Tab-separated table of C-alpha atoms in Angstrom:
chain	number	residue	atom	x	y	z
A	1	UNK	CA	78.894	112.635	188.991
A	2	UNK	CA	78.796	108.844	189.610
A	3	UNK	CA	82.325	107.299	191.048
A	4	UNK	CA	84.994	109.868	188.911
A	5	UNK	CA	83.250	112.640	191.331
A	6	UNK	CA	83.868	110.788	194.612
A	7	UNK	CA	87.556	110.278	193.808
A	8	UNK	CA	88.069	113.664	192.553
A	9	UNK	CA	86.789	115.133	195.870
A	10	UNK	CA	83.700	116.815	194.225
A	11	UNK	CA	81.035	114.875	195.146
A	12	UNK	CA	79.563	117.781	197.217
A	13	UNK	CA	79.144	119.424	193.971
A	14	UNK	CA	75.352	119.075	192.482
A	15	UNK	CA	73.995	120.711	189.046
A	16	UNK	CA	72.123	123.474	190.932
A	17	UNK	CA	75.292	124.364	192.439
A	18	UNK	CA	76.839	124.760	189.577
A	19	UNK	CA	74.272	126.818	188.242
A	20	UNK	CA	74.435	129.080	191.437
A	21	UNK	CA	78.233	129.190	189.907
A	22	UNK	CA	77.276	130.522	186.545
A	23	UNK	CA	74.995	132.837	186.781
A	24	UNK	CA	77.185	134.695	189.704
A	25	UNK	CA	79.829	134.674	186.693
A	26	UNK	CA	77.429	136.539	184.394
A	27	UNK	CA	76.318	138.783	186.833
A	28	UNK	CA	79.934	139.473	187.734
A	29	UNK	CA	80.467	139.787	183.933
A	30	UNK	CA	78.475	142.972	183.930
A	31	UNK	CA	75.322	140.978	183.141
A	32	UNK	CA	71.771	142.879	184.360
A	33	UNK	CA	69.495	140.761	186.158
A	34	UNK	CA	66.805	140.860	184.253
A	35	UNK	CA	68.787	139.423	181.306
A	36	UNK	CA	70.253	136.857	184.042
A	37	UNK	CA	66.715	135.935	184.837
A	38	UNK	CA	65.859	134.923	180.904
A	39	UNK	CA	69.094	132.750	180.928
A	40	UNK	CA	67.912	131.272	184.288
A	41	UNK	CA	64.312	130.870	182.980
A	42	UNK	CA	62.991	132.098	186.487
A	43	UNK	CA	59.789	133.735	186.968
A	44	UNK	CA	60.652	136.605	188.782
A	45	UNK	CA	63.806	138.695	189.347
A	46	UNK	CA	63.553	137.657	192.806
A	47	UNK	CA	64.186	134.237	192.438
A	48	UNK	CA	67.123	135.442	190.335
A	49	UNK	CA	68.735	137.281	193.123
A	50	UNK	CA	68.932	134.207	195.015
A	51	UNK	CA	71.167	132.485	192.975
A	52	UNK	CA	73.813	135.595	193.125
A	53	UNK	CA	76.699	135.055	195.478
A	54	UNK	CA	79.591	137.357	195.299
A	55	UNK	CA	82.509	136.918	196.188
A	56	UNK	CA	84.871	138.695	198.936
A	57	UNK	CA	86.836	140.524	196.378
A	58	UNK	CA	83.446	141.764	194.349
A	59	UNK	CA	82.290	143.601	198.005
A	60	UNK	CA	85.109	145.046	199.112
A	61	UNK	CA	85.462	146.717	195.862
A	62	UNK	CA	81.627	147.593	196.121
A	63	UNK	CA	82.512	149.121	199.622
A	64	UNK	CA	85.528	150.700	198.250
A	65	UNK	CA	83.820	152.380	195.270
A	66	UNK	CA	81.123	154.073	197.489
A	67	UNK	CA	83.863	154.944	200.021
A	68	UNK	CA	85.771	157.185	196.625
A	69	UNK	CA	82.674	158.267	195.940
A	70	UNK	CA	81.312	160.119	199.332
A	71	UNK	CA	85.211	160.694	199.253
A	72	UNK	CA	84.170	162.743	196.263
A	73	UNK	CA	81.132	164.483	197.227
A	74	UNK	CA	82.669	165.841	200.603
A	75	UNK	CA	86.240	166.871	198.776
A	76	UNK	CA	86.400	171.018	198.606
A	77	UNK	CA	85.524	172.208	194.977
A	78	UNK	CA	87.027	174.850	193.420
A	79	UNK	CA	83.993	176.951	193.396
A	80	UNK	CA	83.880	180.424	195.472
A	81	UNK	CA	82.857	179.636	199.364
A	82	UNK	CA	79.765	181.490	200.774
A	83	UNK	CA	78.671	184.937	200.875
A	84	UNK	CA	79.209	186.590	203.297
A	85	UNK	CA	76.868	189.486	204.744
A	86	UNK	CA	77.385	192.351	206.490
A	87	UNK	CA	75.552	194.814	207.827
């Protein structure tokens, strides 16, 4: 970024960083990974994932979502409860 960087403060910043950057974006966009892997021009989805660094926010919401949804799965349901047999 030559001596504007420096002064700015973002001369820790490099192009593959700020590819890193991007592709997170897309993939936070809602963007599958093997479409993220064209954009990226990487051989293998692997590679891909590698580059993908959510943020805070993005994981607790993850956490959150499958927390609702064993929530869910363990709530009572309006169907009849078990038989019952007697002898």
């Amino acid at each position: 970024m030559g001596h504007r960087g420096h002064k700015l403060g973002y001369e820790h910043l490099r192009r593959h960083d700020l590819r890193h950057t991007a592709l997170t974006w897309f993939a936070a966009a809602g963007v599958p990974l093997h479409v993220l892997r064209r954009i990226a021009g990487h051989g293998s989805l692997t590679t891909t994932q590698r580059y993908l660094h959510p943020d805070i926010r993005k994981i607790t919401a993850a956490g959150a979502a499958l927390s609702a949804h064993f929530s869910a799965l363990r709530a009572p349901r309006s169907l009849p409860g078990p038989i019952v047999m007697t002898r």
